[in-house]
PDB file of N, CA, C and O in Angstrom:
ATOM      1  N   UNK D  78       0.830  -1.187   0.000  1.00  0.00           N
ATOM      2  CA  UNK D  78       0.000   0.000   0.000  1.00  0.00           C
ATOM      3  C   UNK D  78       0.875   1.250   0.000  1.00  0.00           C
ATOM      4  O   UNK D  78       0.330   2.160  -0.625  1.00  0.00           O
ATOM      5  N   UNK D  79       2.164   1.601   0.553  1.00  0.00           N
ATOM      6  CA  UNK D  79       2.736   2.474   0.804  1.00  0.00           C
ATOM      7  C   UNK D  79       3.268   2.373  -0.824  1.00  0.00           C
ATOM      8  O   UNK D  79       3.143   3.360  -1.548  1.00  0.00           O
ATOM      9  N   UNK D  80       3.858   1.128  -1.332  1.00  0.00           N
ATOM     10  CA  UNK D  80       4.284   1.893  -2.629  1.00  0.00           C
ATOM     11  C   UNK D  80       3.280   2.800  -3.498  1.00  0.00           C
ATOM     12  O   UNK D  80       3.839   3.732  -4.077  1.00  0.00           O
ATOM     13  N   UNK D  81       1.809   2.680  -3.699  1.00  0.00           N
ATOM     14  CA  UNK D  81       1.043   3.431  -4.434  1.00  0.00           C
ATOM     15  C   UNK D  81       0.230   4.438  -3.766  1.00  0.00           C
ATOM     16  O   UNK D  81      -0.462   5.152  -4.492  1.00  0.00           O
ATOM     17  N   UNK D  82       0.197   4.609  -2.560  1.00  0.00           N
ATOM     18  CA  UNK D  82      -0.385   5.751  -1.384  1.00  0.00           C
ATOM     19  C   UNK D  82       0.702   6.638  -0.333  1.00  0.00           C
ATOM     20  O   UNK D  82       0.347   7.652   0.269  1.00  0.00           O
ATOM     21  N   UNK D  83       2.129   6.021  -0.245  1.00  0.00           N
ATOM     22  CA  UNK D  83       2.880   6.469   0.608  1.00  0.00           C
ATOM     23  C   UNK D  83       2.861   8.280   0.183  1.00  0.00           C
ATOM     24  O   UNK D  83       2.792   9.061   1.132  1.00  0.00           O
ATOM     25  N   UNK D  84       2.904   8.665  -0.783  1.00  0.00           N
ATOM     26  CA  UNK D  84       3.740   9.703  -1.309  1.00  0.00           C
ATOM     27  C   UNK D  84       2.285  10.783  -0.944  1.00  0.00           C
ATOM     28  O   UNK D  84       2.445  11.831  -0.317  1.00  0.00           O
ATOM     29  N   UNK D  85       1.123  10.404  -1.362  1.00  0.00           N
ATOM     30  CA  UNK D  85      -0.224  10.601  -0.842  1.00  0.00           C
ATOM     31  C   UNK D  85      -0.309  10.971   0.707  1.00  0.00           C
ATOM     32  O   UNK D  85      -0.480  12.112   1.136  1.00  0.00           O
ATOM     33  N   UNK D  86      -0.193  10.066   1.309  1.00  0.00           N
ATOM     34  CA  UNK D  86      -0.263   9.997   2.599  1.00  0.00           C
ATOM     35  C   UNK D  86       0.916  11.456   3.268  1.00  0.00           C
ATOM     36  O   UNK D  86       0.613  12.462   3.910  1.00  0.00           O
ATOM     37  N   UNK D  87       1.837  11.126   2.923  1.00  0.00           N
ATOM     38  CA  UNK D  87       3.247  11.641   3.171  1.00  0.00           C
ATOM     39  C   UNK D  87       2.785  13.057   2.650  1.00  0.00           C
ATOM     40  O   UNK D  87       3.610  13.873   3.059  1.00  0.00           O
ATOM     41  N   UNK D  88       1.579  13.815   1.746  1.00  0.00           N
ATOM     42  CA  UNK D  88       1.397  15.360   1.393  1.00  0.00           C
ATOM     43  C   UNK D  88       0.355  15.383   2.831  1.00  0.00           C
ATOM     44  O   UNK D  88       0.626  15.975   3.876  1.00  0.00           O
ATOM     45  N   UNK D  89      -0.805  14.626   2.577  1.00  0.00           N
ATOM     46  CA  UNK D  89      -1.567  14.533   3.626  1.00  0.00           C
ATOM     47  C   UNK D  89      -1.239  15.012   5.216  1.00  0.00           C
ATOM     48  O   UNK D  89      -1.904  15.881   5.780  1.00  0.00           O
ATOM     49  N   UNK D  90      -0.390  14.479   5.687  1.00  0.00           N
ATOM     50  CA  UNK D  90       0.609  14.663   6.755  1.00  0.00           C
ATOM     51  C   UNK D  90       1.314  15.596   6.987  1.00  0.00           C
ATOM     52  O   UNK D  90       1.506  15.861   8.174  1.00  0.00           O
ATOM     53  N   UNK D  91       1.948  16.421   5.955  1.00  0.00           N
ATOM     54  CA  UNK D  91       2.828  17.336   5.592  1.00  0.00           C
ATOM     55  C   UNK D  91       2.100  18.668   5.865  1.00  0.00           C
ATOM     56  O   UNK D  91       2.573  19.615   6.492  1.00  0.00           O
ATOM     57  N   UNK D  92       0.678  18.588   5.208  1.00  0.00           N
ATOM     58  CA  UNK D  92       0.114  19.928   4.757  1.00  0.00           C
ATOM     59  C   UNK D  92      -1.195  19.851   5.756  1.00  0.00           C
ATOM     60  O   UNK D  92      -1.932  20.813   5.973  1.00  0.00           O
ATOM     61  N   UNK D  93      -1.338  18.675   6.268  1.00  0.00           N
ATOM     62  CA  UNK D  93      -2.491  18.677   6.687  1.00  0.00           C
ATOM     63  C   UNK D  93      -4.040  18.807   5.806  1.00  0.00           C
ATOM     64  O   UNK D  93      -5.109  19.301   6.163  1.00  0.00           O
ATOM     65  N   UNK D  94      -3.765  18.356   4.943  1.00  0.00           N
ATOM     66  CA  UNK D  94      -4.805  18.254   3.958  1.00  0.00           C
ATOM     67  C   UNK D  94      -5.884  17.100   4.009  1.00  0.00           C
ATOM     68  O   UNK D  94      -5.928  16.225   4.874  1.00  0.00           O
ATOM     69  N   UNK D  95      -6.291  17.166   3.504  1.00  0.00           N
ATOM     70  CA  UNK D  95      -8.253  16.551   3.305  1.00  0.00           C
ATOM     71  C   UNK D  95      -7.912  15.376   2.614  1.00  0.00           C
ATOM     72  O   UNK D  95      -8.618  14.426   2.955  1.00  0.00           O
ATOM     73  N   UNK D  96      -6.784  15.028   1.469  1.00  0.00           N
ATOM     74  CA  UNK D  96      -6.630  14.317   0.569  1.00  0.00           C
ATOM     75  C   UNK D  96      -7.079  12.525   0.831  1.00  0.00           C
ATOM     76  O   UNK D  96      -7.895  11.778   0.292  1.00  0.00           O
ATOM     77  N   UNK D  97      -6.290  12.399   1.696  1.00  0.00           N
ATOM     78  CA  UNK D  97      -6.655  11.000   2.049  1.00  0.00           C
ATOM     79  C   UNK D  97      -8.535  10.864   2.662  1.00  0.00           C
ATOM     80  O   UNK D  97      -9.242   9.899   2.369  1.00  0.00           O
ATOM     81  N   UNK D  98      -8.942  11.874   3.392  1.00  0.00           N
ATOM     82  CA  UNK D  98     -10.399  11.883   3.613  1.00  0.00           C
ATOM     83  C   UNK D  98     -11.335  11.694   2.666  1.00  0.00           C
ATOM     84  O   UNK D  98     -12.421  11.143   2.846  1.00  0.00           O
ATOM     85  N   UNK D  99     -10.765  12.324   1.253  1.00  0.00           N
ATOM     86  CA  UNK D  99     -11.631  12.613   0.534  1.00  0.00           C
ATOM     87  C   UNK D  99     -11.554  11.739  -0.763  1.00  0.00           C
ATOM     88  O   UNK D  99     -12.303  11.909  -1.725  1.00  0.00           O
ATOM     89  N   UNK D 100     -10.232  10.457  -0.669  1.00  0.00           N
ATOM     90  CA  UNK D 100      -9.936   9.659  -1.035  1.00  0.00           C
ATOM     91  C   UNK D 100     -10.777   8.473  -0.819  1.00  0.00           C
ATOM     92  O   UNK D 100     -11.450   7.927  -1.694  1.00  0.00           O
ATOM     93  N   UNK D 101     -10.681   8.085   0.516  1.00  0.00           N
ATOM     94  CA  UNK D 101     -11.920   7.036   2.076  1.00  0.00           C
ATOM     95  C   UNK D 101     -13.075   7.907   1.195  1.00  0.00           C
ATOM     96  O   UNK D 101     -13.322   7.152   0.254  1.00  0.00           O
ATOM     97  N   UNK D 102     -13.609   8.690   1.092  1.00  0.00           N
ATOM     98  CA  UNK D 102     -15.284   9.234   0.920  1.00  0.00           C
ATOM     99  C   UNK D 102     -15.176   8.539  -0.256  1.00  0.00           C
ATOM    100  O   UNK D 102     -15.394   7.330  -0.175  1.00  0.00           O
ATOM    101  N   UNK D 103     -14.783   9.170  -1.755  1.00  0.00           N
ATOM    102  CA  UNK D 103     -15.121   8.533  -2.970  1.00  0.00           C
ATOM    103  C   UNK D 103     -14.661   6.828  -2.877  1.00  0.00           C
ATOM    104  O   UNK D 103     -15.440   6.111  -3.505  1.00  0.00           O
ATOM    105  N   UNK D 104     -13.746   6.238  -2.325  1.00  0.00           N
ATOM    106  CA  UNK D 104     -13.990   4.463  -2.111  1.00  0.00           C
ATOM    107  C   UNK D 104     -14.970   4.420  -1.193  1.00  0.00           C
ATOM    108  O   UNK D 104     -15.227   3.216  -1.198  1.00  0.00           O
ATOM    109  N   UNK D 105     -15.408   4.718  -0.717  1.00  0.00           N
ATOM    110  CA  UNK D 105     -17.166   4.542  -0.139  1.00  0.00           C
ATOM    111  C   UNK D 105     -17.852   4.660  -0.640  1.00  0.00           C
ATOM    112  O   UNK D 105     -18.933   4.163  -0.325  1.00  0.00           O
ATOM    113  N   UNK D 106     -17.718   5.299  -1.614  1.00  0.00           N
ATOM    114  CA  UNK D 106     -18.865   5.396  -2.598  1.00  0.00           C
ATOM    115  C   UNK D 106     -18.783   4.872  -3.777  1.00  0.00           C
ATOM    116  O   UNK D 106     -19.609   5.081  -4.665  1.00  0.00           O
ATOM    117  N   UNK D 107     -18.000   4.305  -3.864  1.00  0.00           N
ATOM    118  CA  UNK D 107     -17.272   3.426  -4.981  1.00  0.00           C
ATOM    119  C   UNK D 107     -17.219   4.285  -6.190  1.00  0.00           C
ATOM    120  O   UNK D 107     -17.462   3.705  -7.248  1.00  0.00           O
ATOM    121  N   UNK D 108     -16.969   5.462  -6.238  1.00  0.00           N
ATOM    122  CA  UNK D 108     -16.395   6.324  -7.421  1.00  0.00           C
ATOM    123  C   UNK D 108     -17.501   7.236  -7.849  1.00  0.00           C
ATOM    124  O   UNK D 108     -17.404   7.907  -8.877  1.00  0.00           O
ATOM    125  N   UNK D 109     -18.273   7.257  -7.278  1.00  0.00           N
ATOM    126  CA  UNK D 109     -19.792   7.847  -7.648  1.00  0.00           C
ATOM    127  C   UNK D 109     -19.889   9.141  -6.730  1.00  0.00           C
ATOM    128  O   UNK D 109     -20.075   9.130  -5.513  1.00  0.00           O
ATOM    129  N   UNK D 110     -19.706  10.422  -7.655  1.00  0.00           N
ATOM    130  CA  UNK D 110     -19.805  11.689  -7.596  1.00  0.00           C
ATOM    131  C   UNK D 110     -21.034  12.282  -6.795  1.00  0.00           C
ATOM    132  O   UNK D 110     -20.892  13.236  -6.031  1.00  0.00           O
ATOM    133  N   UNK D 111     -22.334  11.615  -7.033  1.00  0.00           N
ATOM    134  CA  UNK D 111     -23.236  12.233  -6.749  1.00  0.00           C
ATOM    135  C   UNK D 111     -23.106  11.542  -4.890  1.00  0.00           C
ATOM    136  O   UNK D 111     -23.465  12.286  -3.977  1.00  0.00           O
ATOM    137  N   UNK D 112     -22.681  10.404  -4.639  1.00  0.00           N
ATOM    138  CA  UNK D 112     -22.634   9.737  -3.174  1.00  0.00           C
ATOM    139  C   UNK D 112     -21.362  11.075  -2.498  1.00  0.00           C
ATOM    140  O   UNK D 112     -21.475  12.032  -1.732  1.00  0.00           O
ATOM    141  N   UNK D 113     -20.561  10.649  -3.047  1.00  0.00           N
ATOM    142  CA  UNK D 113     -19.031  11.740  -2.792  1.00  0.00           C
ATOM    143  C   UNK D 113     -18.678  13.377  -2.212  1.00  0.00           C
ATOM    144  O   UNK D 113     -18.006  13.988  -1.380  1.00  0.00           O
ATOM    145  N   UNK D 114     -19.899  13.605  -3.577  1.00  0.00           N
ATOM    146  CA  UNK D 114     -20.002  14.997  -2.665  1.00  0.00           C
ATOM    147  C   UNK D 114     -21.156  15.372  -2.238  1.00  0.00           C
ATOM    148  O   UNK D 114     -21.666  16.468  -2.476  1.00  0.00           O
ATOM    149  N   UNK D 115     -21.683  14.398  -1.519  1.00  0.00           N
ATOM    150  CA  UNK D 115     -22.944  14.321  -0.441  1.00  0.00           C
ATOM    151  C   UNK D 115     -21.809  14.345   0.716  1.00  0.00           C
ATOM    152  O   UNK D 115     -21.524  15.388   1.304  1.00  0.00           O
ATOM    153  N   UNK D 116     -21.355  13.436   0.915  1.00  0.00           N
ATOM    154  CA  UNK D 116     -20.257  12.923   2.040  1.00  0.00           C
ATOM    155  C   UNK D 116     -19.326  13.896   2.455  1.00  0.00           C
ATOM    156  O   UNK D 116     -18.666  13.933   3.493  1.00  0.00           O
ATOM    157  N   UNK D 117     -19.369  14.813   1.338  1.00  0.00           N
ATOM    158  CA  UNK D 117     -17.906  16.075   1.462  1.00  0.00           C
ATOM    159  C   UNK D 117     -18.763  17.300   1.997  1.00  0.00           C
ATOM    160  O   UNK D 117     -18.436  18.142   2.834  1.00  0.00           O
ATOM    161  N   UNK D 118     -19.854  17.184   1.345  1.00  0.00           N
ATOM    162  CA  UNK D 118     -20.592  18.576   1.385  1.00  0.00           C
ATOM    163  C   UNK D 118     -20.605  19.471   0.984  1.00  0.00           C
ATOM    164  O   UNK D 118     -20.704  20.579   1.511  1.00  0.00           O
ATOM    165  N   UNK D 119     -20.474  19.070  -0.379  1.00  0.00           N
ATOM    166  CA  UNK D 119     -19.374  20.005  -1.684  1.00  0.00           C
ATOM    167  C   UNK D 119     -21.093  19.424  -3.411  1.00  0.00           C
ATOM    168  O   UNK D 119     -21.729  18.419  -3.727  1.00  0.00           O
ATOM    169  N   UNK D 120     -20.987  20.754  -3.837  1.00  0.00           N
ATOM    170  CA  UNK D 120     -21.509  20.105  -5.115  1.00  0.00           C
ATOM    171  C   UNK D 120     -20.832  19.420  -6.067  1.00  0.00           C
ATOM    172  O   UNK D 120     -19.669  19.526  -6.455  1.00  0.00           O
ATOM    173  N   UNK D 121     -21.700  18.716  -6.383  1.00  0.00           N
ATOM    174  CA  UNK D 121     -21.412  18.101  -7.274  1.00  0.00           C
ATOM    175  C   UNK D 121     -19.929  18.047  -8.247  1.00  0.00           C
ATOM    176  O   UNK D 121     -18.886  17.391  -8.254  1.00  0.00           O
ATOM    177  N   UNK D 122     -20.536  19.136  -9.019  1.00  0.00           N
ATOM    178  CA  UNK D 122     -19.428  20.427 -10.062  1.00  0.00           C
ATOM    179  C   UNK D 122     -18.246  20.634  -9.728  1.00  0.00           C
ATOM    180  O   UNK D 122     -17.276  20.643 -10.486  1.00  0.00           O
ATOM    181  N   UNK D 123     -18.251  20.893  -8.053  1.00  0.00           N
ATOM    182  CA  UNK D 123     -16.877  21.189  -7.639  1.00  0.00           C
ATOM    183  C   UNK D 123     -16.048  19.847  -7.276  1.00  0.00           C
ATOM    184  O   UNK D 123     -14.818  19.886  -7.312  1.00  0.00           O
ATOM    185  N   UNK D 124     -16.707  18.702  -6.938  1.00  0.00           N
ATOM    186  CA  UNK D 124     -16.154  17.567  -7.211  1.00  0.00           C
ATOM    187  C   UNK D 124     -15.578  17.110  -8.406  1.00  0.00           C
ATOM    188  O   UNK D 124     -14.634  16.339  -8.225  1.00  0.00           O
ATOM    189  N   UNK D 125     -15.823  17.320  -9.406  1.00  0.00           N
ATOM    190  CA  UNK D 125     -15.554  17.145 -10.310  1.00  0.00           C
ATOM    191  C   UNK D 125     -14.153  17.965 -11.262  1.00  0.00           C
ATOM    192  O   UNK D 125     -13.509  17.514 -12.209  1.00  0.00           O
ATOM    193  N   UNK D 126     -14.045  19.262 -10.579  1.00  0.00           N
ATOM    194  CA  UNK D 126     -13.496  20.105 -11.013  1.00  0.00           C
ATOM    195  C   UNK D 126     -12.222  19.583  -9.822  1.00  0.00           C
ATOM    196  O   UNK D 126     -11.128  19.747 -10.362  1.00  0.00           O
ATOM    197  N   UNK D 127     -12.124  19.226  -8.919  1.00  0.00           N
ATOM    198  CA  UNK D 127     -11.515  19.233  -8.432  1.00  0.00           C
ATOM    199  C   UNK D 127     -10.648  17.939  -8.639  1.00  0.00           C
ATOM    200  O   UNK D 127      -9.487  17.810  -8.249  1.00  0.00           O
ATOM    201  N   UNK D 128     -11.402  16.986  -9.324  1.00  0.00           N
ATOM    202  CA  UNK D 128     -10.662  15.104  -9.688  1.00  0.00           C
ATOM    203  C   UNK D 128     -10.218  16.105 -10.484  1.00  0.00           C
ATOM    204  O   UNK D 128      -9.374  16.820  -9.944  1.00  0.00           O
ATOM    205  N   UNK D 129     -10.540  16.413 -11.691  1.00  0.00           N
ATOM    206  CA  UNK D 129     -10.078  17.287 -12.645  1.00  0.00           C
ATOM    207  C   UNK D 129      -8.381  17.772 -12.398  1.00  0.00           C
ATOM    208  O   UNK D 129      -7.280  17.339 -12.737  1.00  0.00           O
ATOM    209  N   UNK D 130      -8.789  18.654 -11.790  1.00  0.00           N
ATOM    210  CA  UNK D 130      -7.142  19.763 -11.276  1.00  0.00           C
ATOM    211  C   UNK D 130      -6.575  18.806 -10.496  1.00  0.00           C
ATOM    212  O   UNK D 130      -5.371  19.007 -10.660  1.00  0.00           O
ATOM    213  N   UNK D 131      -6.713  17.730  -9.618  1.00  0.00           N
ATOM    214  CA  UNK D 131      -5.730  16.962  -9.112  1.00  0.00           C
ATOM    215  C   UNK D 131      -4.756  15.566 -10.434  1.00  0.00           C
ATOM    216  O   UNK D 131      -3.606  15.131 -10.400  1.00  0.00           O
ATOM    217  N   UNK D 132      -5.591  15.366 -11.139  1.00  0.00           N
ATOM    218  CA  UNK D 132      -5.368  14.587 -12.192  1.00  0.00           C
ATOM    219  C   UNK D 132      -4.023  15.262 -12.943  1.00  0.00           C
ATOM    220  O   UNK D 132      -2.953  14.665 -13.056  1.00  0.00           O
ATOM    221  N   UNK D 133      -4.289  16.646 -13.442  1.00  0.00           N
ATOM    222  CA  UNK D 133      -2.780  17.001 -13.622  1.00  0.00           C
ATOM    223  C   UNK D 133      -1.839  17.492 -13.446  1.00  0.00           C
ATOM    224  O   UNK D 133      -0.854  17.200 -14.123  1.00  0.00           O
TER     225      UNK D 133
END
């Protein structure tokens, strides 16, 4: 797990960021946007925009 999450984890930790939380929310929801950002408390849109800008 650390080879494909360590580096993840390791910003998470660093910055104190949401990343890994919001990682656990969408695998709870098994990838499904509309469950995801129910769970975040975020619309939709901005979920999306946000896989978006982390992607590159």
């Amino acid at each position: 797990m650390d080879e494909w999450l360590g580096a993840l984890v390791e910003h998470h930790e660093d910055h104190r960021s949401e990343v890994v939380c919001t990682l656990g929310d969408c695998l709870d929801s098994r990838g499904n946007y509309d469950h995801t950002a129910d769970a975040l408390i975020i619309h939709r849109s901005a979920l999306r925009y946000l896989s978006a800008a982390s992607a590159r």
